[in-house]
mmCIF file of C-alpha atoms and ligand atoms in Angstrom:
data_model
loop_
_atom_site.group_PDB
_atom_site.id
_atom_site.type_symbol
_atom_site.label_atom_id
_atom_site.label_comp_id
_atom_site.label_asym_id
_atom_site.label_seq_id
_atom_site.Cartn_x
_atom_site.Cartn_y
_atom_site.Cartn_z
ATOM 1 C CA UNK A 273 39.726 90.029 144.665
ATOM 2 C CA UNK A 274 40.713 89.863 140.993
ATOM 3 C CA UNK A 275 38.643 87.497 138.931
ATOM 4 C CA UNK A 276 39.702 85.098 135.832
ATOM 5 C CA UNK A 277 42.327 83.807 138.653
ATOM 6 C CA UNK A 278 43.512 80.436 139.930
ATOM 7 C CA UNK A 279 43.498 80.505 143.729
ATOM 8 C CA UNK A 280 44.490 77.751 146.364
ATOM 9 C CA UNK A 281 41.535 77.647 148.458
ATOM 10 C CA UNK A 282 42.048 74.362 150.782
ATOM 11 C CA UNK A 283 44.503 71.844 151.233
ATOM 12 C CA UNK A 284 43.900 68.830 149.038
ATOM 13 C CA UNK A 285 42.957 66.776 152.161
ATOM 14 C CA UNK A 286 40.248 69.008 153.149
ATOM 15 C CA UNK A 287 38.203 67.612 150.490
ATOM 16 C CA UNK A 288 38.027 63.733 151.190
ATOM 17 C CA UNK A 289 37.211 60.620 148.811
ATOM 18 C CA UNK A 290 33.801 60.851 149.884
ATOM 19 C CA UNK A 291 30.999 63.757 151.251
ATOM 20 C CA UNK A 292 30.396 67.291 150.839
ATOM 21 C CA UNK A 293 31.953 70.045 152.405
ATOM 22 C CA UNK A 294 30.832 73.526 153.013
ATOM 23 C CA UNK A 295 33.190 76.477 153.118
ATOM 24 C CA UNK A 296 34.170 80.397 152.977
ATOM 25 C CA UNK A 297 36.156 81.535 150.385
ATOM 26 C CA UNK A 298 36.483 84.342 148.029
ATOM 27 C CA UNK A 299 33.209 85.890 149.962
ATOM 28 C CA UNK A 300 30.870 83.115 149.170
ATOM 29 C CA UNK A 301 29.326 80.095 150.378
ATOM 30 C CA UNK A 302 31.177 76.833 148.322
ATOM 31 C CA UNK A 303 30.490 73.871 148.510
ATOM 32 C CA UNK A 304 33.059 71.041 147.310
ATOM 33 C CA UNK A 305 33.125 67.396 147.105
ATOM 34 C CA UNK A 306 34.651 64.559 144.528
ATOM 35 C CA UNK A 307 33.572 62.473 142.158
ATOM 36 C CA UNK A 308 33.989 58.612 141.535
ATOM 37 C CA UNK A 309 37.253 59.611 140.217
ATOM 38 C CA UNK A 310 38.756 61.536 142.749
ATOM 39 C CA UNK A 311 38.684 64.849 140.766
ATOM 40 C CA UNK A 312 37.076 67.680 142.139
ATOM 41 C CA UNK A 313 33.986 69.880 141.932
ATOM 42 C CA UNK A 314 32.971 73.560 143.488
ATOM 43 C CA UNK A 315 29.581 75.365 143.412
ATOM 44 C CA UNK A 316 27.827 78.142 145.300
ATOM 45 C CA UNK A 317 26.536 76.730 148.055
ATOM 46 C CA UNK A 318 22.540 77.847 147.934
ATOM 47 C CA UNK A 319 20.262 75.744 146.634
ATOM 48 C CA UNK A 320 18.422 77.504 143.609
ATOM 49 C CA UNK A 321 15.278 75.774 144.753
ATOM 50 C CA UNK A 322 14.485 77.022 148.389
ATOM 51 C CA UNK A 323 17.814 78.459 149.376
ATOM 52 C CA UNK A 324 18.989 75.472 151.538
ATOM 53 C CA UNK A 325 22.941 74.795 151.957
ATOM 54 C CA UNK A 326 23.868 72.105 149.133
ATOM 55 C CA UNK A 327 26.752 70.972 151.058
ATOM 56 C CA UNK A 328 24.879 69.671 154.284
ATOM 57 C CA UNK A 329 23.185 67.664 151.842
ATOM 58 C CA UNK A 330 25.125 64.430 150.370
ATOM 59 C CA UNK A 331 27.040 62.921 147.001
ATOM 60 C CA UNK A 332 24.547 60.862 145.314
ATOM 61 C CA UNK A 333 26.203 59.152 142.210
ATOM 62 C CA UNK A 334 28.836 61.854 141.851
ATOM 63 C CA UNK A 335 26.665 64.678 141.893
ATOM 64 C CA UNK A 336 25.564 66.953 145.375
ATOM 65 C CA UNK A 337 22.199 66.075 146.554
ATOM 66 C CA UNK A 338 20.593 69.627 148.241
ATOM 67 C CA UNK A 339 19.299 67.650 151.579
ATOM 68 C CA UNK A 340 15.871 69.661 151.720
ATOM 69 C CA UNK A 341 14.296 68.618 148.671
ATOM 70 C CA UNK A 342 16.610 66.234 147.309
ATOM 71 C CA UNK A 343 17.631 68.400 144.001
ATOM 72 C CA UNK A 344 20.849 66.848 142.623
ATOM 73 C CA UNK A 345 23.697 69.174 140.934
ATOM 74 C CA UNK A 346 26.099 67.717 138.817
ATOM 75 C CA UNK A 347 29.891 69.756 138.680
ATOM 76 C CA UNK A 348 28.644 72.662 136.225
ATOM 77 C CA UNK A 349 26.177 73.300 139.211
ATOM 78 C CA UNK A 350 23.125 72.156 136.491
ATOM 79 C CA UNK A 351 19.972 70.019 138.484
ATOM 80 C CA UNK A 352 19.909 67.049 136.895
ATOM 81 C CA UNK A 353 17.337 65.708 138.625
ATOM 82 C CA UNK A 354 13.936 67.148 140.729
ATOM 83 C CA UNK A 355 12.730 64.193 142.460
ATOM 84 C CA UNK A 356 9.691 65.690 143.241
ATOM 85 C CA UNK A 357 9.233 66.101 139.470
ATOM 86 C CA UNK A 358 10.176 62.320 138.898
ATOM 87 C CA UNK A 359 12.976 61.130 136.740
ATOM 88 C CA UNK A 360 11.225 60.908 133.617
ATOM 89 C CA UNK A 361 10.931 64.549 133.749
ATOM 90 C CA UNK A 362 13.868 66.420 132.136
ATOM 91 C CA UNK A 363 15.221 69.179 133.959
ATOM 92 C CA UNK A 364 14.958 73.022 132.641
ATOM 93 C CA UNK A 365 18.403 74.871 132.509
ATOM 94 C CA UNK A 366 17.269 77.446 134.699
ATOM 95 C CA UNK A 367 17.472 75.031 137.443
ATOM 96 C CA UNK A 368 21.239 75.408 138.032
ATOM 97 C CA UNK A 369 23.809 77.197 140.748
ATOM 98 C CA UNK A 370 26.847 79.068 139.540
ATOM 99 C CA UNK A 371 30.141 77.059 139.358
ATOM 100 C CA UNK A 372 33.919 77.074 139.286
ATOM 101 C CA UNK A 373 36.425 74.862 137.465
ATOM 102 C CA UNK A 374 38.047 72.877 140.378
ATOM 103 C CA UNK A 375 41.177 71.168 140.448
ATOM 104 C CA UNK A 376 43.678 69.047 143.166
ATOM 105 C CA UNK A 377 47.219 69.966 142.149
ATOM 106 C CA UNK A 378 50.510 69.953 144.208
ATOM 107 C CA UNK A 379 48.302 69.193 146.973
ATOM 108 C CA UNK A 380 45.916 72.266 147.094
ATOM 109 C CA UNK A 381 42.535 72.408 146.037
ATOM 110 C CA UNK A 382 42.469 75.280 143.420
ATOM 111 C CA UNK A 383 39.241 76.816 141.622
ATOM 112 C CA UNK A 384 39.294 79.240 138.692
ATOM 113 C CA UNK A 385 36.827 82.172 140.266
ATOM 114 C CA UNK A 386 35.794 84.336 137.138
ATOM 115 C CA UNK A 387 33.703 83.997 134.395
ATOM 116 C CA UNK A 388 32.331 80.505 132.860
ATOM 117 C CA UNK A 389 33.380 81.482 129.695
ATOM 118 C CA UNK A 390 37.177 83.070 129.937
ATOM 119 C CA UNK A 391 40.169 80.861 129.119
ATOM 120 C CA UNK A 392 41.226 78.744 131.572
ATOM 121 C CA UNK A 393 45.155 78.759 132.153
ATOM 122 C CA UNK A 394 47.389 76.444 133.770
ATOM 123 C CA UNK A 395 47.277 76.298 137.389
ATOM 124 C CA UNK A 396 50.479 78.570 138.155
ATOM 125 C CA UNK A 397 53.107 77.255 140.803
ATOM 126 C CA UNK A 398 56.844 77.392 141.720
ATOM 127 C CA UNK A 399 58.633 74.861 139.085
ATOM 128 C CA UNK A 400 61.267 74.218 141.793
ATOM 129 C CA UNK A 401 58.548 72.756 144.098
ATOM 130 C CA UNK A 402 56.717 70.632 141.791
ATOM 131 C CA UNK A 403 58.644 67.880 142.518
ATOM 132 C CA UNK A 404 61.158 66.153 144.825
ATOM 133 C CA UNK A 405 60.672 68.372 148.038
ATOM 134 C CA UNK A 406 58.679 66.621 150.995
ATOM 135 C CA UNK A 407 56.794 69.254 153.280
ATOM 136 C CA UNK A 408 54.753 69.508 156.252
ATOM 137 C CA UNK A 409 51.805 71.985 156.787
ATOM 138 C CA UNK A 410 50.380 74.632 159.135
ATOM 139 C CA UNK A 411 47.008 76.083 158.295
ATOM 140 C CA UNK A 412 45.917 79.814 159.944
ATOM 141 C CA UNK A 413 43.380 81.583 160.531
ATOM 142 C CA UNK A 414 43.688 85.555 159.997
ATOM 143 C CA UNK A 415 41.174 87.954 160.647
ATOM 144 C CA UNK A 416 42.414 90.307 157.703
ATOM 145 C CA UNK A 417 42.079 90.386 154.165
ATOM 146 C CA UNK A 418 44.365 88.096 152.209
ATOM 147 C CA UNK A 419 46.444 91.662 150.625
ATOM 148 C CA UNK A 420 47.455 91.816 154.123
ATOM 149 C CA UNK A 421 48.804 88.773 154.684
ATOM 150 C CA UNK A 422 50.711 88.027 150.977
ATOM 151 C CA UNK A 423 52.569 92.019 152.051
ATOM 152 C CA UNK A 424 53.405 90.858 155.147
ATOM 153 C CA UNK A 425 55.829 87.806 153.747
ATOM 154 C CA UNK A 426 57.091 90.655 151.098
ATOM 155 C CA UNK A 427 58.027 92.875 153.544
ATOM 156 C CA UNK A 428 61.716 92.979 154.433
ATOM 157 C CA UNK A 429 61.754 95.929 156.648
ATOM 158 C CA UNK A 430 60.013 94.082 159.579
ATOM 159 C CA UNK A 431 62.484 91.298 159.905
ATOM 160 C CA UNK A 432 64.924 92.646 162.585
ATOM 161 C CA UNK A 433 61.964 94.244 164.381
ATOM 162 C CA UNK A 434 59.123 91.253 164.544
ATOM 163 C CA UNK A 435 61.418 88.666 164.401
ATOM 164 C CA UNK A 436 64.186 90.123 165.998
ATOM 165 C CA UNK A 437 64.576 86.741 168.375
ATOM 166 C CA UNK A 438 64.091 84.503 165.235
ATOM 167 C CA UNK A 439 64.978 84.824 162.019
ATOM 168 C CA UNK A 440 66.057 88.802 162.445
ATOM 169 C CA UNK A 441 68.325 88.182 164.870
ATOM 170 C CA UNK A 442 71.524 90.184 164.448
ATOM 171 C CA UNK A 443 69.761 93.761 164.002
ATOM 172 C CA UNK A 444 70.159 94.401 160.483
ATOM 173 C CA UNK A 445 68.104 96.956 159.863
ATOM 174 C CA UNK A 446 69.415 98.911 156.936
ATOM 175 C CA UNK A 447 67.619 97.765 153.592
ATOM 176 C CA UNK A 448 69.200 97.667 150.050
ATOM 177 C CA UNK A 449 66.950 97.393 146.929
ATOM 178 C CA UNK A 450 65.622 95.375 147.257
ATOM 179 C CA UNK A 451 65.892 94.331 143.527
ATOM 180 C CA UNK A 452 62.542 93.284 142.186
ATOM 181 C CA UNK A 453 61.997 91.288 138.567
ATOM 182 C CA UNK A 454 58.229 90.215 137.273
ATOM 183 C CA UNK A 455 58.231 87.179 134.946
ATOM 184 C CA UNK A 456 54.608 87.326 134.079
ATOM 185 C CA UNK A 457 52.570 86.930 136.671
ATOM 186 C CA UNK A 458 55.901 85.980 139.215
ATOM 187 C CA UNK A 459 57.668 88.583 141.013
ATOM 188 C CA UNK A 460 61.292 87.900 142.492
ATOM 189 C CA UNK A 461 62.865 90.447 144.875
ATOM 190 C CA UNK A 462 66.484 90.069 145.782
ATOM 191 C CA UNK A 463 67.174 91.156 149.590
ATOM 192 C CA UNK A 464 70.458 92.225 151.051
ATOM 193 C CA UNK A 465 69.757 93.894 154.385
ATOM 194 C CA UNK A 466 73.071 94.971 156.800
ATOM 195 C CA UNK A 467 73.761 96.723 160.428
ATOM 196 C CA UNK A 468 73.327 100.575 160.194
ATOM 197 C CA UNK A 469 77.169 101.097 160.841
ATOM 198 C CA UNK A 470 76.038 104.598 160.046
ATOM 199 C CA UNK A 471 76.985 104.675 156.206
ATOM 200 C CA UNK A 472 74.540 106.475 153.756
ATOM 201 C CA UNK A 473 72.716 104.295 151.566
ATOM 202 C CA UNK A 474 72.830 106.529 148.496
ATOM 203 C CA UNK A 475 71.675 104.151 145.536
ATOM 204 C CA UNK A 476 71.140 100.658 147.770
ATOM 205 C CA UNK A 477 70.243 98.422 144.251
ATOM 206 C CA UNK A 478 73.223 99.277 142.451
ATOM 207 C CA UNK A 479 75.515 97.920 145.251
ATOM 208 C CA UNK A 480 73.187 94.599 146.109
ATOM 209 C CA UNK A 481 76.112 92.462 143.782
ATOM 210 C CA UNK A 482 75.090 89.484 141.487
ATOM 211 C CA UNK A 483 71.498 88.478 141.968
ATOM 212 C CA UNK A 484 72.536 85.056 142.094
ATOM 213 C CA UNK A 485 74.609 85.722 145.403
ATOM 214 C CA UNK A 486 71.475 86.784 147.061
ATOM 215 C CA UNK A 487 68.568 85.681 149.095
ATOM 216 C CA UNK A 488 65.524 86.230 146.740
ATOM 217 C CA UNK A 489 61.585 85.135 147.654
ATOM 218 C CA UNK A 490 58.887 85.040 145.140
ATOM 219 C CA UNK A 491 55.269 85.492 144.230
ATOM 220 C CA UNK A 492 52.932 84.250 142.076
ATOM 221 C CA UNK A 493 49.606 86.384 141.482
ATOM 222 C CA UNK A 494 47.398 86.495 143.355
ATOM 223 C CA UNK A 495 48.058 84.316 145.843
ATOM 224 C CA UNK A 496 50.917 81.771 146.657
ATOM 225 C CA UNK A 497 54.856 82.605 147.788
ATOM 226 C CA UNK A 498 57.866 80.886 148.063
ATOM 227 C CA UNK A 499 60.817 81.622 150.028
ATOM 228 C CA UNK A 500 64.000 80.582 148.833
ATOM 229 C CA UNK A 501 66.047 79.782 151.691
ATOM 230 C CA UNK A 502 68.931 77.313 150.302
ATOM 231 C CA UNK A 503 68.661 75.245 147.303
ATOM 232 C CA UNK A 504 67.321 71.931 149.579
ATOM 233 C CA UNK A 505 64.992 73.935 151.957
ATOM 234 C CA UNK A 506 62.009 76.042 150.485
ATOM 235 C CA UNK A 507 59.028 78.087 152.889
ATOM 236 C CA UNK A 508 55.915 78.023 150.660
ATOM 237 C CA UNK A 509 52.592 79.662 151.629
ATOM 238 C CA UNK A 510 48.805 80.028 149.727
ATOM 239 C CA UNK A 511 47.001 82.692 151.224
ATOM 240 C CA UNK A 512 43.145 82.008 150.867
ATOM 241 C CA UNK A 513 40.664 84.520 150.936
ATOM 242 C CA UNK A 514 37.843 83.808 152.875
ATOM 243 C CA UNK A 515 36.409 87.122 152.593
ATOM 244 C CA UNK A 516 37.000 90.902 152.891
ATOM 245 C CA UNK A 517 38.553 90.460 156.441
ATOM 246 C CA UNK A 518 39.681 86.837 157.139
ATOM 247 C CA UNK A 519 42.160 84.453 155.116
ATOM 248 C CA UNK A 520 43.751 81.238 155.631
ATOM 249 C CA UNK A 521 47.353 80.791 154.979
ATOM 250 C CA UNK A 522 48.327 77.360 154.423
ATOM 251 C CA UNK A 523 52.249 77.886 155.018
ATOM 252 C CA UNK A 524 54.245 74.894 154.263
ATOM 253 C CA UNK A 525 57.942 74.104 155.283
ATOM 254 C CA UNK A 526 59.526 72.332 151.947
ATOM 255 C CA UNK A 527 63.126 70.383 152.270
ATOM 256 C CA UNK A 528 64.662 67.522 149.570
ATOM 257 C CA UNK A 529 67.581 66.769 151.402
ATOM 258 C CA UNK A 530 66.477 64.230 154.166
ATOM 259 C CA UNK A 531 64.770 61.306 151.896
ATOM 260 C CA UNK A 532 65.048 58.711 155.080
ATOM 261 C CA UNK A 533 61.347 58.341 156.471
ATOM 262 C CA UNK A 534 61.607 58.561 160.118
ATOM 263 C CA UNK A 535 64.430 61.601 159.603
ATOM 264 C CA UNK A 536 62.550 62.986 157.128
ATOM 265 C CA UNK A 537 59.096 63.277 159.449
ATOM 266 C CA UNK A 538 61.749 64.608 162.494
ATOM 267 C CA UNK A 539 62.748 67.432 160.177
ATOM 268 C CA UNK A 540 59.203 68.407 158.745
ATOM 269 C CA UNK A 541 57.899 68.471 162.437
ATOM 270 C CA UNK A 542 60.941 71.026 164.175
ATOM 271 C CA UNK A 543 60.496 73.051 160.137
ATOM 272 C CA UNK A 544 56.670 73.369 161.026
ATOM 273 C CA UNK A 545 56.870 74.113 164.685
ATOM 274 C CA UNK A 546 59.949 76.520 163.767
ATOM 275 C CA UNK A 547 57.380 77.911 160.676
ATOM 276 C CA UNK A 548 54.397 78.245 162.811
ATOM 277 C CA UNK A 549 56.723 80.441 165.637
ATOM 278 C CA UNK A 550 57.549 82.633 162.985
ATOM 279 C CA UNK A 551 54.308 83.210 161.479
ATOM 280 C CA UNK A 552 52.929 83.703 165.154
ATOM 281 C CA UNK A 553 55.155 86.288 165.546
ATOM 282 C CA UNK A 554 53.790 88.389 162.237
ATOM 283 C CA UNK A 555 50.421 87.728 162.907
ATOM 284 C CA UNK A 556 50.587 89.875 166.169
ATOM 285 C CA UNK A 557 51.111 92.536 164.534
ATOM 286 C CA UNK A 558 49.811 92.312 161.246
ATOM 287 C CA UNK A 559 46.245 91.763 162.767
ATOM 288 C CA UNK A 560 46.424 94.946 164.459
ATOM 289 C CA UNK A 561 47.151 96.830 160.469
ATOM 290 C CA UNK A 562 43.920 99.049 159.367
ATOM 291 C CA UNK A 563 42.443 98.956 156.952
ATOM 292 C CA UNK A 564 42.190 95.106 157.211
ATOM 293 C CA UNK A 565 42.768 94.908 153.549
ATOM 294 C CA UNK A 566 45.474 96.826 151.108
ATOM 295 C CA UNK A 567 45.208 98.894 147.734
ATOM 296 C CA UNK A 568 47.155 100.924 145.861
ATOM 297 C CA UNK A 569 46.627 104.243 146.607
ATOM 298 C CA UNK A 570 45.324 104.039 150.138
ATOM 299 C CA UNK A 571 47.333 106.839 151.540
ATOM 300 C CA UNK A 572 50.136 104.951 153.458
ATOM 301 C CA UNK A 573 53.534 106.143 153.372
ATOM 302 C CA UNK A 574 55.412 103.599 152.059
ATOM 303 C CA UNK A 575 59.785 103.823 151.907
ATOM 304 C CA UNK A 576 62.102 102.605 149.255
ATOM 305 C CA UNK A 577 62.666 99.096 151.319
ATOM 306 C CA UNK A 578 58.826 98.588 150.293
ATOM 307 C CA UNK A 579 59.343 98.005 146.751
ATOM 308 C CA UNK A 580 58.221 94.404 146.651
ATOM 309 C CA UNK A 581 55.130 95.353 148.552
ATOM 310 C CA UNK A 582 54.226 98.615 145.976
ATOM 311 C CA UNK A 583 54.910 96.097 143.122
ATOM 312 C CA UNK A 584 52.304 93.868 144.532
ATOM 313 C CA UNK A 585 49.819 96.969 144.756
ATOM 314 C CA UNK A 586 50.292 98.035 141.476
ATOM 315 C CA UNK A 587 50.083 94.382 139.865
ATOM 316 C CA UNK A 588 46.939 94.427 141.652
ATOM 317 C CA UNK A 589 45.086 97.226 140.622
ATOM 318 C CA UNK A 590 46.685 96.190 136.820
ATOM 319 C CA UNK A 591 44.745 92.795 137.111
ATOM 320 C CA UNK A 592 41.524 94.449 138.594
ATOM 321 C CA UNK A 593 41.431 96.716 135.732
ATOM 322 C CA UNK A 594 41.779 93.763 133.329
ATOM 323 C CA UNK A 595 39.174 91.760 134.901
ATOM 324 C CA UNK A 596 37.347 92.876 136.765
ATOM 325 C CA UNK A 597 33.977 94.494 135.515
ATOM 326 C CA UNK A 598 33.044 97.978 136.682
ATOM 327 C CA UNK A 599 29.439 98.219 137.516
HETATM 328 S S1 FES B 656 16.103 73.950 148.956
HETATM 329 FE FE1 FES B 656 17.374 72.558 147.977
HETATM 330 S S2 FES B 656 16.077 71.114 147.111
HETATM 331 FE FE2 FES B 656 14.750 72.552 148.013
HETATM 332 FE FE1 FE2 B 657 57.629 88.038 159.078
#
């Protein structure tokens, strides 16, 4: 995983007003909670004192109280307080956890998982969805590394194969492009795929037309995607890691063109029940890929219908170079 990153780890509700909770992600123990204010806090969750798990403990004045011994760790994952020591007693700074910067944006608990002291950047997210859509959620468990998961929703060779009752209906198999365009850290491919009426498809980008006349999907590094499917209704996904071999995908179905309540809920219920058929339906197979997790040069034999999936590699191995350490 490439460090100095923002990644959507939960979904905002999973950290509520009040407690601590304990989860996987990124390979480690965290533990979360919120303070008086609502805004969030992450740490590793193993007490420094004895080892226990901080999060079973509770929030005592805004700050995570390790339930073994009572040590209390404000957000930068200092002890502020050994009660054993009494509270006259000022704490030494080697009494302290790692921590992350935490934040609850568009609905997502995010943490920055790199160094204390990089540069923090803005959070990055679609600008289309940042306002004005209403969605509805699915969140899923898959026993493969996160890579796996963010290539399957780039590929556009499967579609008329694993969805071939669903959204590949019709048996389009041939693949132009697809065109692919990075804006920093986003990548946009444009997709035009057509029945094999057995013409050769000699240069398939040049004759894709006007990229505004086609269906195009995003990513931002490393970890969210958006999939544009009209200008009113938007498929959005954050794929967490939880470790080497296990993510959760919290895959939302976006739309901004039913603002009536009761309509409104209708249509976010059939888009998440249509959504979570869909992603059923990739997981089969994409569970059964090895190795669980991708890289660039990992020996598979990839075709020119692929692009938006070596992009990804290669934007991977770029930001791994640039942060992360070798040892
Ligand atoms: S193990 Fe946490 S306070 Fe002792
Ligand atoms: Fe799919």
């Amino acid at each position: 995983m490439i460090r100095n990153q923002w990644y959507a780890i939960l979904s905002s509700e999973e950290v509520p007003r009040q407690g601590l909770v304990g989860v996987t992600r990124m390979g480690e123990k965290l533990a979360l909670w919120r303070d008086e204010t609502g805004s969030v806090a992450c740490i590793i969750d193993q007490c420094c004192h004895r080892g226990a798990s901080i999060s079973a403990g509770k929030v005592v004045n805004g700050q995570a109280q390790c339930p073994f011994h009572g040590f209390e760790y404000d957000k930068q994952g200092k002890v502020k307080l050994i009660p054993a020591n009494g509270k006259a007693n000022e704490v030494a700074d080697r009494y302290r956890v790692q921590h992350y910067p935490a934040r609850d944006s568009y609905g997502l608990i995010w943490i920055f998982w790199g160094d204390q002291s990089a540069d923090i950047p803005e959070i990055p997210f679609f600008n289309d969805l940042k306002q004005g859509f209403y969605y509805t959620q699915i969140k899923d468990h898959w026993p493969v590394h996160y890579t796996r998961c963010i290539e399957n929703q780039m590929d556009v060779v499967h579609v008329p194969f694993v969805h071939h009752n669903t959204i590949g209906r019709g048996g389009k198999t041939i693949v132009y492009g697809p065109k692919v365009k990075w804006e920093g850290n986003k990548l946009t491919w444009y997709v035009k795929n057509v029945v094999d009426d057995g013409h050769t498809v000699a240069k398939p980008a040049k004759d894709m037309g006007s990229e505004d006349d086609l269906y195009s999907l995003e990513i931002i590094m490393p970890n969210i995607w958006h999939n544009i499917i009209a200008e009113k209704v938007r498929v959005f996904a954050a794929f967490a890691p939880v470790d080497e071999e296990n993510c959760m995908i919290y895959l939302r179905f976006y739309q901004s063109f039913m603002p009536v309540w009761g309509l409104r809920h209708l249509i976010g219920w059939v888009g998440r029940i249509y959504s979570s058929i869909i992603l059923n339906q990739d997981k089969q197979v994409v569970i059964t890929q090895l190795p669980k997790k991708s890289s660039l040069r990992m020996g598979e034999k990839l075709i020119p219908g692929d692009r938006p999936i070596a992009e990804f590699r290669r934007k991977n191995e770029q930001l791994m170079e640039e942060y992360n350490p070798k040892i």
